[in-house]
Amino acid sequence: MLGAAAGGGFPQWNCGCANCRKARARSPDVTPCTQECLAFSADGERWYLLNASPEIRSQIESFAPLHPRSARHSPIAGILLTNGDLDHCLGLLSLRESHPLTVHATDEVRRGFVEDNVLYRTLERFPGQVTWKPFSEMAAPLTVQAIPAPGKAPLHLEGRASPAPGDNVGLVIEHRGKRLAYFSGAAGVSPEMRAAFDSADCVFFDGTFWSSDELITLGLGTRRAEDMAHLPVESSLKTLAGVKAKRKIYIHINNTNPMLDRTSRERRQVEAAGWELAQDGMEMEL
Ligand code: MLT
Ligand code: MN
Ligand code: ZN
């Protein structure tokens, strides 16, 4: 787990909420984290990044298996994008040092990033600099299934194209019968998602906001969690109550979410329900 936070990170540069203030004061009640990114591998040699956060450079440096093994090399075999939000994609533009990249994404997400984007030309400097592939073309022995999740197009594309199921997906990553379900942005839980959770060993789910009106109550915004296509944690705890996965982990946690504070009632409630909070530097073997 290279980054556990929602867009903005924790603390967020322009935020003085109670959590962000505690983080800046180095309070033991909270742990700062960078924006969402997970690295995974079947063999410890070839690695994949799940989402490309604006903090990708320091995230790669933070984990030795992602470092080059020779003068020009990267063990990063591919990057998977779950949607076109900038906190998931902007990092691609930071990987422009003339290195071939393979990116797995839906057609909607690819078009949203590539079309009419003059900055994308930095990744078109030589033929084959970026190879876009569907999730179904993941290299063996890993398989990846993309499942549409209730969501929306990225903010900067709103109103440009009609909404499509490929705008926002969750992934089920499978290797030797072990399954990881990763849904870092979801406005709800479809039957197909629920089936994926019920057969997964580990579930990652949208932990952006605790409540619908979190930003409004704090005076930090006008939009409800639902307007941003994030199911609040107080709802998902109920909706996902019966999920039996060995590990259930909230990810993409916004800095305003009260559960980030170890001393909070909300944190106790999450942990009592068997959920963990993702943290930068967390490692696991399935
Ligand atoms: C989200 O998770 O809702 C987006 O990252 C918001 C944004 O693009 O600022
Ligand atoms: Mn986000
Ligand atoms: Zn904050």
mmCIF file of C-alpha atoms and ligand atoms in Angstrom:
data_model
loop_
_atom_site.group_PDB
_atom_site.id
_atom_site.type_symbol
_atom_site.label_atom_id
_atom_site.label_comp_id
_atom_site.label_asym_id
_atom_site.label_seq_id
_atom_site.Cartn_x
_atom_site.Cartn_y
_atom_site.Cartn_z
ATOM 1 C CA MET A 1 0.000 0.000 0.000
ATOM 2 C CA LEU A 2 1.833 3.060 -1.254
ATOM 3 C CA GLY A 3 -0.939 5.561 -0.616
ATOM 4 C CA ALA A 4 -4.153 5.318 1.397
ATOM 5 C CA ALA A 5 -5.606 8.827 1.098
ATOM 6 C CA ALA A 6 -8.224 10.349 -1.183
ATOM 7 C CA GLY A 7 -7.403 13.239 -3.490
ATOM 8 C CA GLY A 8 -5.548 15.947 -1.591
ATOM 9 C CA GLY A 9 -3.735 13.512 0.690
ATOM 10 C CA PHE A 10 -3.471 13.794 4.454
ATOM 11 C CA PRO A 11 -2.775 16.476 5.493
ATOM 12 C CA GLN A 12 -4.053 18.397 2.490
ATOM 13 C CA TRP A 13 -2.096 21.536 1.621
ATOM 14 C CA ASN A 14 -5.018 23.949 1.988
ATOM 15 C CA CYS A 15 -6.916 22.197 4.778
ATOM 16 C CA GLY A 16 -6.972 23.166 8.419
ATOM 17 C CA CYS A 17 -9.580 20.622 9.580
ATOM 18 C CA ALA A 18 -9.075 18.942 12.965
ATOM 19 C CA ASN A 19 -7.419 15.867 11.394
ATOM 20 C CA CYS A 20 -5.061 17.902 9.213
ATOM 21 C CA ARG A 21 -4.080 20.082 12.180
ATOM 22 C CA LYS A 22 -3.313 16.976 14.245
ATOM 23 C CA ALA A 23 -1.265 15.539 11.385
ATOM 24 C CA ARG A 24 0.818 18.724 11.127
ATOM 25 C CA ALA A 25 1.319 18.712 14.901
ATOM 26 C CA ARG A 26 2.577 15.102 14.615
ATOM 27 C CA SER A 27 -0.130 13.880 16.983
ATOM 28 C CA PRO A 28 0.010 10.132 17.720
ATOM 29 C CA ASP A 29 -3.756 10.084 17.115
ATOM 30 C CA VAL A 30 -3.341 10.204 13.338
ATOM 31 C CA THR A 31 -0.950 8.967 10.649
ATOM 32 C CA PRO A 32 -0.391 11.119 7.546
ATOM 33 C CA CYS A 33 -0.800 9.390 4.205
ATOM 34 C CA THR A 34 -0.307 10.000 0.525
ATOM 35 C CA GLN A 35 -2.852 9.672 -2.270
ATOM 36 C CA GLU A 36 -4.193 6.286 -3.274
ATOM 37 C CA CYS A 37 -1.868 3.784 -4.900
ATOM 38 C CA LEU A 38 -1.373 0.052 -4.396
ATOM 39 C CA ALA A 39 1.529 -2.024 -5.768
ATOM 40 C CA PHE A 40 1.005 -5.752 -6.340
ATOM 41 C CA SER A 41 2.977 -8.629 -7.778
ATOM 42 C CA ALA A 42 2.592 -12.361 -8.348
ATOM 43 C CA ASP A 43 6.310 -13.142 -8.212
ATOM 44 C CA GLY A 44 8.020 -10.203 -6.494
ATOM 45 C CA GLU A 45 9.822 -9.396 -9.758
ATOM 46 C CA ARG A 46 7.224 -7.832 -12.020
ATOM 47 C CA TRP A 47 5.113 -5.225 -10.231
ATOM 48 C CA TYR A 48 1.863 -3.474 -11.084
ATOM 49 C CA LEU A 49 0.613 -0.152 -9.798
ATOM 50 C CA LEU A 50 -3.063 0.215 -9.135
ATOM 51 C CA ASN A 51 -3.724 3.880 -9.962
ATOM 52 C CA ALA A 52 -1.112 6.538 -10.618
ATOM 53 C CA SER A 53 -1.298 9.198 -7.933
ATOM 54 C CA PRO A 54 0.223 12.686 -8.108
ATOM 55 C CA GLU A 55 2.723 11.368 -5.520
ATOM 56 C CA ILE A 56 3.920 8.478 -7.647
ATOM 57 C CA ARG A 57 7.578 9.486 -7.669
ATOM 58 C CA SER A 58 8.010 9.431 -3.907
ATOM 59 C CA GLN A 59 5.760 6.367 -3.632
ATOM 60 C CA ILE A 60 8.007 4.414 -6.004
ATOM 61 C CA GLU A 61 11.056 5.539 -4.048
ATOM 62 C CA SER A 62 9.398 4.430 -0.779
ATOM 63 C CA PHE A 63 9.334 0.736 -1.766
ATOM 64 C CA ALA A 64 12.599 -0.962 -2.776
ATOM 65 C CA PRO A 65 11.069 -3.680 -5.008
ATOM 66 C CA LEU A 66 9.966 -0.868 -7.377
ATOM 67 C CA HIS A 67 13.497 0.466 -7.873
ATOM 68 C CA PRO A 68 15.500 -0.088 -11.110
ATOM 69 C CA ARG A 69 17.767 -3.157 -11.240
ATOM 70 C CA SER A 70 20.103 -1.635 -13.842
ATOM 71 C CA ALA A 71 21.050 1.728 -15.357
ATOM 72 C CA ARG A 72 17.754 2.052 -17.254
ATOM 73 C CA HIS A 73 15.117 -0.298 -15.935
ATOM 74 C CA SER A 74 11.862 -0.464 -14.005
ATOM 75 C CA PRO A 75 10.203 -3.492 -12.423
ATOM 76 C CA ILE A 76 6.850 -1.757 -13.041
ATOM 77 C CA ALA A 77 5.241 -4.000 -15.661
ATOM 78 C CA GLY A 78 1.950 -2.164 -15.850
ATOM 79 C CA ILE A 79 -0.325 0.480 -14.371
ATOM 80 C CA LEU A 80 -4.050 -0.113 -13.851
ATOM 81 C CA LEU A 81 -6.487 2.805 -13.698
ATOM 82 C CA THR A 82 -9.879 2.434 -12.019
ATOM 83 C CA ASN A 83 -11.215 5.768 -13.281
ATOM 84 C CA GLY A 84 -10.081 9.044 -14.809
ATOM 85 C CA ASP A 85 -9.983 11.166 -11.632
ATOM 86 C CA LEU A 86 -6.813 13.197 -11.454
ATOM 87 C CA ASP A 87 -5.801 11.661 -8.117
ATOM 88 C CA HIS A 88 -5.708 8.340 -10.040
ATOM 89 C CA CYS A 89 -4.112 9.470 -13.317
ATOM 90 C CA LEU A 90 -1.958 12.530 -12.873
ATOM 91 C CA GLY A 91 1.024 10.375 -11.890
ATOM 92 C CA LEU A 92 1.244 9.034 -15.447
ATOM 93 C CA LEU A 93 2.556 12.427 -16.551
ATOM 94 C CA SER A 94 5.308 12.143 -13.961
ATOM 95 C CA LEU A 95 6.542 8.925 -15.574
ATOM 96 C CA ARG A 96 7.659 10.708 -18.745
ATOM 97 C CA GLU A 97 11.386 9.923 -18.643
ATOM 98 C CA SER A 98 11.361 8.079 -21.972
ATOM 99 C CA HIS A 99 10.339 4.711 -20.586
ATOM 100 C CA PRO A 100 7.788 2.414 -22.253
ATOM 101 C CA LEU A 101 4.648 2.090 -20.136
ATOM 102 C CA THR A 102 1.771 -0.357 -20.261
ATOM 103 C CA VAL A 103 -1.512 1.017 -18.951
ATOM 104 C CA HIS A 104 -4.613 -1.101 -18.383
ATOM 105 C CA ALA A 105 -7.882 0.851 -18.415
ATOM 106 C CA THR A 106 -11.334 0.973 -19.937
ATOM 107 C CA ASP A 107 -11.840 2.759 -23.262
ATOM 108 C CA GLU A 108 -13.660 5.589 -21.479
ATOM 109 C CA VAL A 109 -10.773 6.208 -19.097
ATOM 110 C CA ARG A 110 -8.194 6.013 -21.906
ATOM 111 C CA ARG A 111 -10.094 8.478 -24.088
ATOM 112 C CA GLY A 112 -10.652 10.845 -21.165
ATOM 113 C CA PHE A 113 -6.924 11.024 -20.519
ATOM 114 C CA VAL A 114 -5.612 11.000 -24.078
ATOM 115 C CA GLU A 115 -8.069 13.038 -26.162
ATOM 116 C CA ASP A 116 -7.700 16.816 -26.291
ATOM 117 C CA ASN A 117 -4.948 16.632 -23.679
ATOM 118 C CA VAL A 118 -1.943 18.568 -24.897
ATOM 119 C CA LEU A 119 0.097 17.389 -21.897
ATOM 120 C CA TYR A 120 -0.351 13.780 -23.015
ATOM 121 C CA ARG A 121 2.077 14.550 -25.857
ATOM 122 C CA THR A 122 4.875 14.150 -23.322
ATOM 123 C CA LEU A 123 3.994 10.428 -23.316
ATOM 124 C CA GLU A 124 3.968 10.289 -27.137
ATOM 125 C CA ARG A 125 7.579 11.171 -27.744
ATOM 126 C CA PHE A 126 8.429 7.835 -29.357
ATOM 127 C CA PRO A 127 6.288 5.080 -30.895
ATOM 128 C CA GLY A 128 5.124 2.649 -28.257
ATOM 129 C CA GLN A 129 5.885 4.937 -25.302
ATOM 130 C CA VAL A 130 2.483 4.030 -23.832
ATOM 131 C CA THR A 131 0.615 0.847 -24.701
ATOM 132 C CA TRP A 132 -3.017 0.910 -23.571
ATOM 133 C CA LYS A 133 -4.564 -2.491 -22.923
ATOM 134 C CA PRO A 134 -7.898 -3.763 -21.632
ATOM 135 C CA PHE A 135 -7.837 -5.425 -18.219
ATOM 136 C CA SER A 136 -8.476 -8.770 -19.912
ATOM 137 C CA GLU A 137 -4.944 -8.600 -21.365
ATOM 138 C CA MET A 138 -3.200 -8.734 -18.042
ATOM 139 C CA ALA A 139 -0.041 -10.863 -18.234
ATOM 140 C CA ALA A 140 -0.286 -14.377 -16.761
ATOM 141 C CA PRO A 141 -0.275 -15.678 -14.078
ATOM 142 C CA LEU A 142 -2.406 -12.786 -12.822
ATOM 143 C CA THR A 143 -5.942 -12.235 -14.048
ATOM 144 C CA VAL A 144 -7.923 -9.049 -13.622
ATOM 145 C CA GLN A 145 -11.649 -8.630 -13.985
ATOM 146 C CA ALA A 146 -13.085 -5.118 -14.174
ATOM 147 C CA ILE A 147 -16.527 -4.639 -12.666
ATOM 148 C CA PRO A 148 -18.428 -1.380 -13.260
ATOM 149 C CA ALA A 149 -19.040 0.428 -9.978
ATOM 150 C CA PRO A 150 -21.666 3.124 -9.479
ATOM 151 C CA GLY A 151 -19.705 6.296 -10.028
ATOM 152 C CA LYS A 152 -19.208 9.161 -12.393
ATOM 153 C CA ALA A 153 -16.894 10.706 -14.929
ATOM 154 C CA PRO A 154 -14.006 12.769 -13.539
ATOM 155 C CA LEU A 155 -14.826 16.359 -12.581
ATOM 156 C CA HIS A 156 -12.918 17.823 -15.525
ATOM 157 C CA LEU A 157 -14.920 15.699 -18.011
ATOM 158 C CA GLU A 158 -18.384 16.282 -16.582
ATOM 159 C CA GLY A 159 -20.798 17.235 -19.354
ATOM 160 C CA ARG A 160 -18.400 16.204 -22.137
ATOM 161 C CA ALA A 161 -19.606 12.672 -22.803
ATOM 162 C CA SER A 162 -22.602 10.692 -21.694
ATOM 163 C CA PRO A 163 -21.986 8.591 -18.588
ATOM 164 C CA ALA A 164 -20.895 5.004 -19.303
ATOM 165 C CA PRO A 165 -20.252 1.905 -17.187
ATOM 166 C CA GLY A 166 -16.547 2.124 -18.095
ATOM 167 C CA ASP A 167 -16.179 5.515 -16.370
ATOM 168 C CA ASN A 168 -15.538 3.888 -13.013
ATOM 169 C CA VAL A 169 -14.644 0.279 -12.270
ATOM 170 C CA GLY A 170 -13.484 -1.902 -9.432
ATOM 171 C CA LEU A 171 -11.036 -4.731 -10.015
ATOM 172 C CA VAL A 172 -10.890 -8.336 -8.946
ATOM 173 C CA ILE A 173 -7.294 -9.499 -9.108
ATOM 174 C CA GLU A 174 -6.766 -13.237 -8.976
ATOM 175 C CA HIS A 175 -3.695 -15.390 -8.599
ATOM 176 C CA ARG A 176 -3.658 -19.105 -7.777
ATOM 177 C CA GLY A 177 -7.210 -18.979 -6.477
ATOM 178 C CA LYS A 178 -6.561 -16.024 -4.157
ATOM 179 C CA ARG A 179 -8.657 -12.958 -4.861
ATOM 180 C CA LEU A 180 -8.353 -9.324 -4.044
ATOM 181 C CA ALA A 181 -11.335 -7.044 -4.724
ATOM 182 C CA TYR A 182 -10.446 -3.368 -5.081
ATOM 183 C CA PHE A 183 -13.186 -0.717 -5.216
ATOM 184 C CA SER A 184 -11.725 2.574 -4.087
ATOM 185 C CA GLY A 185 -14.552 4.676 -5.501
ATOM 186 C CA ALA A 186 -18.158 3.494 -5.359
ATOM 187 C CA ALA A 187 -21.467 5.269 -4.868
ATOM 188 C CA GLY A 188 -23.153 1.980 -4.035
ATOM 189 C CA VAL A 189 -22.846 -1.798 -4.094
ATOM 190 C CA SER A 190 -24.274 -3.615 -7.120
ATOM 191 C CA PRO A 191 -25.149 -7.328 -6.976
ATOM 192 C CA GLU A 192 -22.086 -8.048 -9.149
ATOM 193 C CA MET A 193 -19.869 -6.178 -6.690
ATOM 194 C CA ARG A 194 -21.425 -7.989 -3.764
ATOM 195 C CA ALA A 195 -20.697 -11.357 -5.406
ATOM 196 C CA ALA A 196 -17.086 -10.268 -5.920
ATOM 197 C CA PHE A 197 -16.761 -9.297 -2.247
ATOM 198 C CA ASP A 198 -18.291 -12.570 -1.101
ATOM 199 C CA SER A 199 -15.682 -14.588 -2.972
ATOM 200 C CA ALA A 200 -12.661 -12.397 -2.153
ATOM 201 C CA ASP A 201 -9.909 -13.051 0.384
ATOM 202 C CA CYS A 202 -9.326 -9.344 0.761
ATOM 203 C CA VAL A 203 -11.660 -6.443 0.038
ATOM 204 C CA PHE A 204 -10.642 -2.826 -0.402
ATOM 205 C CA PHE A 205 -13.574 -0.401 -0.364
ATOM 206 C CA ASP A 206 -14.257 3.327 -0.690
ATOM 207 C CA GLY A 207 -13.514 4.994 2.655
ATOM 208 C CA THR A 208 -13.640 8.596 1.419
ATOM 209 C CA PHE A 209 -16.236 10.056 3.755
ATOM 210 C CA TRP A 210 -17.772 8.953 7.028
ATOM 211 C CA SER A 211 -21.086 10.699 6.431
ATOM 212 C CA SER A 212 -23.013 12.245 3.548
ATOM 213 C CA ASP A 213 -22.734 15.807 4.793
ATOM 214 C CA GLU A 214 -19.163 15.644 6.130
ATOM 215 C CA LEU A 215 -17.792 18.527 4.051
ATOM 216 C CA ILE A 216 -20.932 20.622 4.522
ATOM 217 C CA THR A 217 -20.955 20.219 8.328
ATOM 218 C CA LEU A 218 -17.288 21.155 8.528
ATOM 219 C CA GLY A 219 -17.918 24.201 6.342
ATOM 220 C CA LEU A 220 -15.403 22.867 3.801
ATOM 221 C CA GLY A 221 -17.629 22.301 0.801
ATOM 222 C CA THR A 222 -21.153 22.232 -0.554
ATOM 223 C CA ARG A 223 -21.272 18.745 -2.034
ATOM 224 C CA ARG A 224 -22.579 15.656 -0.303
ATOM 225 C CA ALA A 225 -20.682 12.357 -0.503
ATOM 226 C CA GLU A 226 -23.330 11.057 -2.928
ATOM 227 C CA ASP A 227 -22.791 14.031 -5.265
ATOM 228 C CA MET A 228 -19.167 12.908 -5.499
ATOM 229 C CA ALA A 229 -20.170 9.252 -6.007
ATOM 230 C CA HIS A 230 -18.794 8.012 -2.700
ATOM 231 C CA LEU A 231 -20.898 5.772 -0.453
ATOM 232 C CA PRO A 232 -20.286 7.059 3.089
ATOM 233 C CA VAL A 233 -18.614 4.617 5.483
ATOM 234 C CA GLU A 234 -21.513 4.766 7.938
ATOM 235 C CA SER A 235 -23.670 3.310 5.138
ATOM 236 C CA SER A 236 -21.191 0.814 3.699
ATOM 237 C CA LEU A 237 -20.592 -0.667 7.161
ATOM 238 C CA LYS A 238 -24.244 -1.723 7.077
ATOM 239 C CA THR A 239 -24.415 -2.668 3.396
ATOM 240 C CA LEU A 240 -21.279 -4.820 3.620
ATOM 241 C CA ALA A 241 -21.930 -6.231 7.095
ATOM 242 C CA GLY A 242 -22.073 -9.873 5.976
ATOM 243 C CA VAL A 243 -18.899 -9.890 3.864
ATOM 244 C CA LYS A 244 -16.643 -12.657 5.170
ATOM 245 C CA ALA A 245 -13.322 -11.776 3.526
ATOM 246 C CA LYS A 246 -10.308 -12.309 5.821
ATOM 247 C CA ARG A 247 -9.293 -8.676 5.412
ATOM 248 C CA LYS A 248 -11.645 -5.757 4.805
ATOM 249 C CA ILE A 249 -9.856 -2.479 4.311
ATOM 250 C CA TYR A 250 -11.076 1.074 3.742
ATOM 251 C CA ILE A 251 -9.013 2.963 1.193
ATOM 252 C CA HIS A 252 -9.110 6.425 -0.480
ATOM 253 C CA ILE A 253 -9.782 8.019 2.906
ATOM 254 C CA ASN A 254 -10.404 11.751 2.833
ATOM 255 C CA ASN A 255 -8.508 13.836 5.367
ATOM 256 C CA THR A 256 -11.792 15.041 6.900
ATOM 257 C CA ASN A 257 -12.995 11.519 7.750
ATOM 258 C CA PRO A 258 -13.283 11.295 11.556
ATOM 259 C CA MET A 259 -12.298 7.598 11.513
ATOM 260 C CA LEU A 260 -8.710 8.678 10.733
ATOM 261 C CA ASP A 261 -8.425 9.699 14.384
ATOM 262 C CA ARG A 262 -7.516 6.665 16.505
ATOM 263 C CA THR A 263 -9.328 8.161 19.503
ATOM 264 C CA SER A 264 -12.640 8.687 17.671
ATOM 265 C CA ARG A 265 -15.938 6.887 18.191
ATOM 266 C CA GLU A 266 -16.053 6.327 14.417
ATOM 267 C CA ARG A 267 -12.704 4.497 14.467
ATOM 268 C CA ARG A 268 -13.935 2.208 17.235
ATOM 269 C CA GLN A 269 -17.083 1.496 15.259
ATOM 270 C CA VAL A 270 -15.133 0.605 12.097
ATOM 271 C CA GLU A 271 -12.755 -1.684 13.945
ATOM 272 C CA ALA A 272 -15.561 -3.357 15.892
ATOM 273 C CA ALA A 273 -17.117 -4.234 12.516
ATOM 274 C CA GLY A 274 -13.896 -5.970 11.452
ATOM 275 C CA TRP A 275 -12.652 -3.299 9.062
ATOM 276 C CA GLU A 276 -9.148 -1.863 8.885
ATOM 277 C CA LEU A 277 -7.948 1.466 7.547
ATOM 278 C CA ALA A 278 -5.376 1.357 4.777
ATOM 279 C CA GLN A 279 -2.039 2.935 5.683
ATOM 280 C CA ASP A 280 0.945 3.886 3.607
ATOM 281 C CA GLY A 281 3.586 1.189 3.876
ATOM 282 C CA MET A 282 1.137 -1.604 4.717
ATOM 283 C CA GLU A 283 2.161 -4.943 3.138
ATOM 284 C CA MET A 284 0.298 -8.213 2.828
ATOM 285 C CA GLU A 285 0.605 -11.627 1.232
ATOM 286 C CA LEU A 286 -2.606 -13.261 0.071
HETATM 287 C C1 MLT B 1 -13.049 11.809 -6.105
HETATM 288 O O1 MLT B 1 -12.543 10.816 -5.577
HETATM 289 O O2 MLT B 1 -14.252 12.075 -5.960
HETATM 290 C C2 MLT B 1 -12.217 12.691 -6.956
HETATM 291 O O3 MLT B 1 -10.858 12.402 -6.793
HETATM 292 C C3 MLT B 1 -12.494 14.122 -6.685
HETATM 293 C C4 MLT B 1 -11.614 15.004 -7.516
HETATM 294 O O4 MLT B 1 -11.325 14.690 -8.670
HETATM 295 O O5 MLT B 1 -11.183 16.037 -6.979
HETATM 296 MN MN MN B 2 -10.450 10.591 -5.553
HETATM 297 ZN ZN ZN B 3 -8.224 18.304 6.352
#
